[in-house]
Tab-separated table of C-alpha atoms in Angstrom:
chain	number	residue	atom	x	y	z
A	659	MET	CA	111.314	130.800	77.777
A	660	SER	CA	113.531	128.129	76.200
A	661	ASP	CA	116.525	130.531	76.584
A	662	SER	CA	116.266	131.113	80.031
A	663	PRO	CA	118.815	129.359	82.399
A	664	PRO	CA	116.862	125.960	84.308
A	665	THR	CA	118.320	127.306	87.449
A	666	ALA	CA	115.971	130.497	87.381
A	667	ASP	CA	113.073	128.052	86.788
A	668	ALA	CA	114.179	126.141	90.082
A	669	ALA	CA	114.531	129.086	92.351
A	670	VAL	CA	111.403	129.884	92.111
A	671	LEU	CA	109.928	126.402	93.273
A	672	PRO	CA	109.820	125.508	96.668
A	673	VAL	CA	112.371	123.415	98.361
A	674	PRO	CA	111.025	119.704	98.371
A	675	HIS	CA	110.093	118.364	101.566
A	676	ALA	CA	112.575	115.507	102.485
A	677	GLY	CA	109.815	113.656	104.364
A	678	ALA	CA	112.189	112.068	106.849
A	679	THR	CA	115.826	112.100	107.577
A	680	VAL	CA	118.420	109.552	106.679
A	681	LYS	CA	118.840	108.572	110.304
A	682	THR	CA	115.097	107.976	110.675
A	683	TYR	CA	115.134	105.760	107.450
A	684	LEU	CA	117.754	103.967	108.903
A	685	ALA	CA	116.059	103.389	111.894
A	686	ILE	CA	112.817	102.135	110.193
A	687	TRP	CA	115.082	99.753	108.403
A	688	GLY	CA	116.491	98.390	111.211
A	689	ALA	CA	112.879	97.884	112.881
A	690	LEU	CA	111.960	96.443	109.975
A	691	ALA	CA	114.906	93.885	110.072
A	692	VAL	CA	114.363	93.028	113.525
A	693	LEU	CA	111.066	92.449	113.291
A	694	THR	CA	111.571	89.827	110.931
A	695	ALA	CA	114.039	88.422	112.491
A	696	VAL	CA	111.533	88.196	115.761
A	697	GLU	CA	109.008	86.726	113.343
A	698	ILE	CA	110.918	83.997	112.239
A	699	GLY	CA	112.012	83.093	116.146
A	700	VAL	CA	108.598	83.366	117.377
A	701	THR	CA	107.447	80.574	115.001
A	702	PHE	CA	110.082	78.200	116.860
A	703	LEU	CA	108.649	79.264	120.205
A	704	PRO	CA	106.867	76.542	122.309
A	705	ILE	CA	103.696	78.234	122.663
A	706	SER	CA	100.046	77.781	121.543
A	707	HIS	CA	99.477	78.310	117.755
A	708	ALA	CA	96.889	80.959	118.232
A	709	VAL	CA	99.220	83.122	120.153
A	710	ILE	CA	101.907	82.791	117.222
A	711	VAL	CA	99.281	83.216	114.585
A	712	VAL	CA	97.954	86.859	116.249
A	713	SER	CA	101.707	87.882	117.457
A	714	LEU	CA	102.688	87.258	113.614
A	715	LEU	CA	99.800	89.429	112.402
A	716	LEU	CA	100.296	91.919	114.712
A	717	MET	CA	104.141	92.179	113.743
A	718	ALA	CA	103.147	92.325	110.117
A	719	VAL	CA	100.696	95.097	110.640
A	720	VAL	CA	103.433	97.002	112.408
A	721	LYS	CA	105.967	96.454	109.459
A	722	ALA	CA	103.242	97.326	106.718
A	723	GLY	CA	102.637	100.352	108.626
A	724	LEU	CA	106.163	101.495	109.207
A	725	VAL	CA	106.548	101.050	105.393
A	726	ALA	CA	103.399	103.098	104.268
A	727	LEU	CA	104.405	106.025	106.927
A	728	PHE	CA	107.372	106.560	106.545
A	729	PHE	CA	108.901	104.957	103.136
A	730	MET	CA	105.808	106.087	101.620
A	731	HIS	CA	105.859	109.263	103.238
A	732	LEU	CA	102.108	108.917	104.408
A	733	LYS	CA	102.967	110.413	107.564
A	734	PHE	CA	103.926	113.566	105.801
A	735	ASP	CA	101.703	113.685	102.717
A	736	GLY	CA	98.088	115.339	103.434
A	737	ARG	CA	95.068	114.161	104.220
A	738	VAL	CA	93.957	113.159	100.294
A	739	LEU	CA	96.746	110.945	99.894
A	740	ARG	CA	96.277	109.050	103.358
A	741	VAL	CA	92.312	108.685	102.428
A	742	LEU	CA	93.403	107.355	99.167
A	743	ALA	CA	95.549	104.839	101.137
A	744	VAL	CA	93.301	103.696	103.933
A	745	GLY	CA	90.281	103.842	101.832
A	746	PRO	CA	90.417	100.763	100.059
A	747	PHE	CA	90.871	98.782	103.586
A	748	LEU	CA	87.303	99.782	103.897
A	749	PHE	CA	86.376	97.388	101.187
A	750	VAL	CA	88.928	94.801	102.365
A	751	LEU	CA	86.954	94.845	105.530
A	752	ILE	CA	83.556	94.254	103.780
A	753	LEU	CA	84.760	91.727	101.379
A	754	LEU	CA	86.319	89.558	104.409
A	755	SER	CA	83.486	89.789	106.722
A	756	VAL	CA	81.082	88.798	103.760
A	757	LEU	CA	83.269	85.967	103.052
A	758	LEU	CA	83.866	84.905	106.444
A	759	LEU	CA	80.207	84.761	107.181
A	760	ASP	CA	79.702	82.790	103.954
A	761	VAL	CA	82.271	80.320	105.395
A	762	TYR	CA	80.467	80.533	108.745
A	763	PHE	CA	76.919	79.668	107.414
A	764	VAL	CA	78.437	76.940	104.946
A	765	GLN	CA	80.620	75.024	107.574
A	766	VAL	CA	78.722	75.742	111.116
A	767	VAL	CA	74.918	76.402	110.504
A	768	TYR	CA	74.438	73.875	107.280
A	769	GLY	CA	77.401	71.954	107.723
B	188	MET	CA	124.807	121.130	80.555
B	189	TYR	CA	121.374	122.877	79.382
B	190	ALA	CA	120.514	120.046	76.724
B	191	ALA	CA	120.481	117.632	80.015
B	192	SER	CA	118.985	120.098	82.150
B	193	SER	CA	116.053	121.119	79.686
B	194	ALA	CA	115.124	117.371	79.969
B	195	ILE	CA	114.035	117.712	83.599
B	196	ARG	CA	110.449	117.552	84.390
B	197	ARG	CA	109.021	119.581	87.055
B	198	PRO	CA	105.825	118.268	88.758
B	199	ARG	CA	102.611	119.449	87.648
B	200	ILE	CA	100.236	120.253	90.430
B	201	GLY	CA	96.763	119.408	90.142
B	202	SER	CA	93.638	121.471	91.449
B	203	LEU	CA	93.812	119.479	94.910
B	204	GLY	CA	97.039	121.035	95.690
B	205	LEU	CA	99.258	117.732	94.743
B	206	PRO	CA	101.654	116.899	92.379
B	207	MET	CA	99.095	114.953	89.357
B	208	GLY	CA	101.973	112.170	89.182
B	209	LYS	CA	101.874	111.202	92.727
B	210	LEU	CA	98.233	111.540	93.126
B	211	GLY	CA	97.722	109.221	89.660
B	212	MET	CA	100.021	106.704	91.235
B	213	TRP	CA	98.192	106.668	94.732
B	214	VAL	CA	95.166	106.212	93.035
B	215	PHE	CA	96.833	103.125	91.094
B	216	LEU	CA	97.956	101.875	94.532
B	217	ALA	CA	94.421	102.153	95.734
B	218	SER	CA	93.479	99.640	92.780
B	219	GLU	CA	96.461	97.583	93.881
B	220	ILE	CA	95.375	97.457	97.346
B	221	MET	CA	92.079	95.918	96.072
B	222	PHE	CA	93.264	93.363	93.805
B	223	PHE	CA	95.746	91.941	96.456
B	224	ALA	CA	92.964	92.236	98.927
B	225	GLY	CA	90.939	89.897	96.867
B	226	LEU	CA	93.505	87.258	96.452
B	227	ILE	CA	94.581	87.541	100.079
B	228	ASP	CA	90.699	87.259	101.396
B	229	SER	CA	90.362	84.205	98.946
B	230	TYR	CA	93.652	82.591	100.415
B	231	ILE	CA	92.082	83.346	104.288
B	232	VAL	CA	88.765	81.829	103.081
B	233	LEU	CA	90.333	78.973	101.623
B	234	ARG	CA	92.015	78.405	104.617
B	235	PHE	CA	89.549	78.712	107.183
B	236	SER	CA	87.095	76.348	104.966
B	237	THR	CA	89.963	73.685	104.663
B	238	PRO	CA	90.440	71.784	107.799
B	239	ALA	CA	93.568	69.875	107.157
B	240	TRP	CA	95.808	72.424	105.652
B	241	PRO	CA	99.422	71.792	105.584
B	242	ASN	CA	102.088	73.358	108.088
B	243	PRO	CA	103.724	75.775	105.325
B	244	SER	CA	107.457	75.235	107.078
B	245	THR	CA	106.751	71.363	105.941
B	246	ARG	CA	106.344	72.195	102.303
B	247	LEU	CA	108.419	75.605	101.848
B	248	SER	CA	112.020	76.676	102.526
B	249	ILE	CA	111.536	79.415	105.396
B	250	GLN	CA	115.122	80.141	105.316
B	251	LEU	CA	115.151	81.066	101.640
B	252	THR	CA	112.396	83.145	101.859
B	253	ALA	CA	113.493	84.893	105.181
B	254	PHE	CA	116.537	86.125	103.260
B	255	MET	CA	114.467	87.145	100.331
B	256	THR	CA	112.223	89.282	103.081
B	257	PHE	CA	115.286	90.545	104.531
B	258	VAL	CA	116.644	91.556	100.627
B	259	LEU	CA	113.488	93.256	99.797
B	260	ILE	CA	113.203	95.368	103.096
B	261	CYS	CA	117.055	96.481	102.447
B	262	SER	CA	115.902	97.434	98.833
B	263	SER	CA	113.265	99.568	100.066
B	264	GLY	CA	115.785	101.305	102.553
B	265	THR	CA	117.743	101.811	99.339
B	266	MET	CA	115.099	103.164	97.661
B	267	VAL	CA	114.179	106.332	100.318
B	268	LEU	CA	118.199	106.807	100.098
B	269	ALA	CA	118.079	107.094	96.346
B	270	LEU	CA	114.983	109.593	96.825
B	271	SER	CA	116.791	111.439	99.395
B	272	ARG	CA	119.945	111.925	97.703
B	273	ILE	CA	118.128	113.389	94.435
B	274	GLN	CA	116.374	116.042	97.064
B	275	ALA	CA	119.366	116.830	98.032
B	276	GLY	CA	120.514	117.546	94.544
B	277	ASP	CA	123.222	114.316	94.357
B	278	PRO	CA	122.752	112.845	91.227
B	279	LYS	CA	125.691	110.352	91.617
B	280	GLY	CA	124.114	109.409	95.159
B	281	LEU	CA	120.896	108.756	93.506
B	282	LYS	CA	122.350	106.452	90.943
B	283	PHE	CA	124.251	104.502	93.431
B	284	TRP	CA	121.360	103.769	95.645
B	285	LEU	CA	118.888	103.095	92.656
B	286	GLY	CA	121.465	100.581	91.183
B	287	MET	CA	121.631	99.158	94.991
B	288	THR	CA	117.997	99.026	94.876
B	289	ILE	CA	117.560	97.196	91.203
B	290	LEU	CA	120.527	94.631	92.183
B	291	GLY	CA	118.240	93.741	95.484
B	292	GLY	CA	115.156	93.246	93.362
B	293	LEU	CA	117.204	91.386	90.885
B	294	THR	CA	118.173	88.914	93.907
B	295	PHE	CA	114.552	88.671	95.159
B	296	LEU	CA	113.587	87.598	91.559
B	297	GLY	CA	116.521	85.210	91.451
B	298	CYS	CA	115.634	83.606	94.945
B	299	GLN	CA	111.971	82.856	93.727
B	300	PHE	CA	113.257	81.654	90.331
B	301	HIS	CA	115.237	79.083	92.188
B	302	GLU	CA	112.429	78.206	94.636
B	303	TYR	CA	109.589	77.861	91.495
B	304	THR	CA	112.199	75.532	89.831
B	305	ASP	CA	113.117	73.535	92.747
B	306	PHE	CA	108.953	72.953	93.025
B	307	LEU	CA	107.931	72.937	89.633
B	308	ILE	CA	111.277	71.331	87.934
B	309	THR	CA	112.763	69.063	90.505
B	310	HIS	CA	109.699	68.169	92.629
B	311	HIS	CA	106.792	68.348	89.489
B	312	ILE	CA	104.839	70.382	91.650
B	313	ARG	CA	101.912	71.522	89.933
B	314	PRO	CA	99.581	74.806	91.258
B	315	SER	CA	96.426	72.003	90.493
B	316	GLN	CA	97.779	69.660	92.718
B	317	ASP	CA	95.892	70.718	96.098
B	318	LEU	CA	94.476	74.198	97.608
B	319	PHE	CA	97.960	74.748	99.163
B	320	TRP	CA	99.966	74.950	96.175
B	321	GLY	CA	97.254	76.476	94.057
B	322	THR	CA	96.724	79.314	96.327
B	323	PHE	CA	100.551	79.670	96.799
B	324	PHE	CA	101.458	80.279	93.086
B	325	THR	CA	98.629	82.563	92.557
B	326	LEU	CA	100.079	84.678	95.438
B	327	THR	CA	103.645	84.699	95.297
B	328	GLY	CA	103.412	84.495	91.292
B	329	PHE	CA	101.332	87.637	91.015
B	330	HIS	CA	103.606	89.286	93.595
B	331	GLY	CA	106.615	88.187	91.697
B	332	PHE	CA	105.179	89.667	88.677
B	333	HIS	CA	105.189	93.123	90.115
B	334	VAL	CA	108.607	92.975	91.459
B	335	THR	CA	109.721	92.440	87.792
B	336	CYS	CA	107.716	95.302	87.195
B	337	GLY	CA	108.972	97.344	89.897
B	338	VAL	CA	112.497	96.368	88.694
B	339	VAL	CA	111.785	97.311	84.909
B	340	ALA	CA	110.442	100.640	86.072
B	341	ARG	CA	113.860	101.077	88.062
B	342	ILE	CA	115.860	100.341	85.515
B	343	TRP	CA	114.079	102.935	83.069
B	344	ALA	CA	114.561	105.293	85.980
B	345	PHE	CA	118.158	104.655	86.203
B	346	ALA	CA	118.823	104.936	82.747
B	347	LYS	CA	116.991	108.717	82.830
B	348	ALA	CA	119.195	109.587	85.876
B	349	CYS	CA	122.076	108.546	83.809
B	350	LEU	CA	121.147	110.962	81.212
B	351	GLY	CA	120.593	113.374	83.655
B	352	HIS	CA	117.020	113.985	83.612
B	353	PHE	CA	116.503	114.260	87.719
B	354	ASP	CA	117.674	117.088	89.510
B	355	ALA	CA	116.576	118.680	93.288
B	356	HIS	CA	113.321	120.060	91.926
B	357	GLY	CA	112.506	117.427	88.929
B	358	HIS	CA	112.491	113.719	90.344
B	359	GLU	CA	109.039	112.732	90.471
B	360	ALA	CA	109.507	109.681	88.305
B	361	VAL	CA	112.191	108.661	91.150
B	362	GLU	CA	109.332	109.374	93.650
B	363	LEU	CA	106.899	107.427	91.939
B	364	VAL	CA	108.756	104.191	91.062
B	365	GLY	CA	109.811	104.311	94.672
B	366	LEU	CA	106.072	104.543	96.026
B	367	TYR	CA	105.428	101.358	93.798
B	368	TRP	CA	108.547	99.474	95.083
B	369	HIS	CA	107.636	100.317	98.937
B	370	PHE	CA	104.121	99.100	97.834
B	371	VAL	CA	105.505	95.835	96.555
B	372	ASP	CA	107.412	95.305	99.700
B	373	LEU	CA	104.488	95.873	101.938
B	374	VAL	CA	102.402	93.160	99.993
B	375	TRP	CA	105.321	90.930	100.597
B	376	ILE	CA	105.617	91.439	104.182
B	377	ILE	CA	101.969	90.499	104.528
B	378	LEU	CA	102.245	87.551	102.334
B	379	PHE	CA	105.625	86.343	104.227
B	380	THR	CA	103.810	86.220	107.152
B	381	ILE	CA	100.359	84.697	105.780
B	382	VAL	CA	101.888	82.058	103.234
B	383	TYR	CA	105.424	81.251	104.928
B	384	LEU	CA	104.949	81.466	108.674
B	385	ILE	CA	101.579	80.972	109.710
């Protein structure tokens, strides 16, 4: 085993999947940079604060999604890893909902 | 040649049909998602329950952090290029792009160090001053700690790359430090939006 050439070992392995092409990676990088510039630009717009907050959150979610899908290869990975990545967000939602309900009760109902 | 090549580790495939290192890293990242979710959720709740929350742009430098965000996004881009180079069997390309990624991480940390010294030393601001500063230092501090860990991990991967430990079929460590780094970038995307912009 130890005297077999390493290339023989490598030859039996499947070719590693490349995920996406370099062109795709550069496009994603460009989209992330442009979205960041738009985010900063939006904060200077003379529009209502609520619209700014919603658009900023939407852009942040899109950017995070692009990083997870392409840079972290979730788009090309199997179901197990996707479930592992998305699963915790269920707990995040439960936690946030319960905490916000608490704020609501303390401020509006009992406040 | 052979001595260097024998150090290359092939990924071990587990019963789920996935490389065990990658599965382990994703389990770790799942716990990290919940760790940051706890912090971010607390921040959201504290903001909602504090009527007079100051506008972040009056207290924080948006220009500096916009630059930091851009640097971190670029370093995520160089990290995927590093991985794609070694997948194509190009160790030189791996070392170059990994080096650029380390440089990006160090630039980010340098900016954060400058930001922190400005607040803590020049302006004598303390995390205990009010909720705004308390949450600011907690969120960005924990993220900065993760960036530091990411940079250390990539320096380790860079050293291994220099010793010839990676090739087109054995480069799991590069993929794992890359996954961690993209996660750190992803967290910053959220933090930049909710802490600095909103």
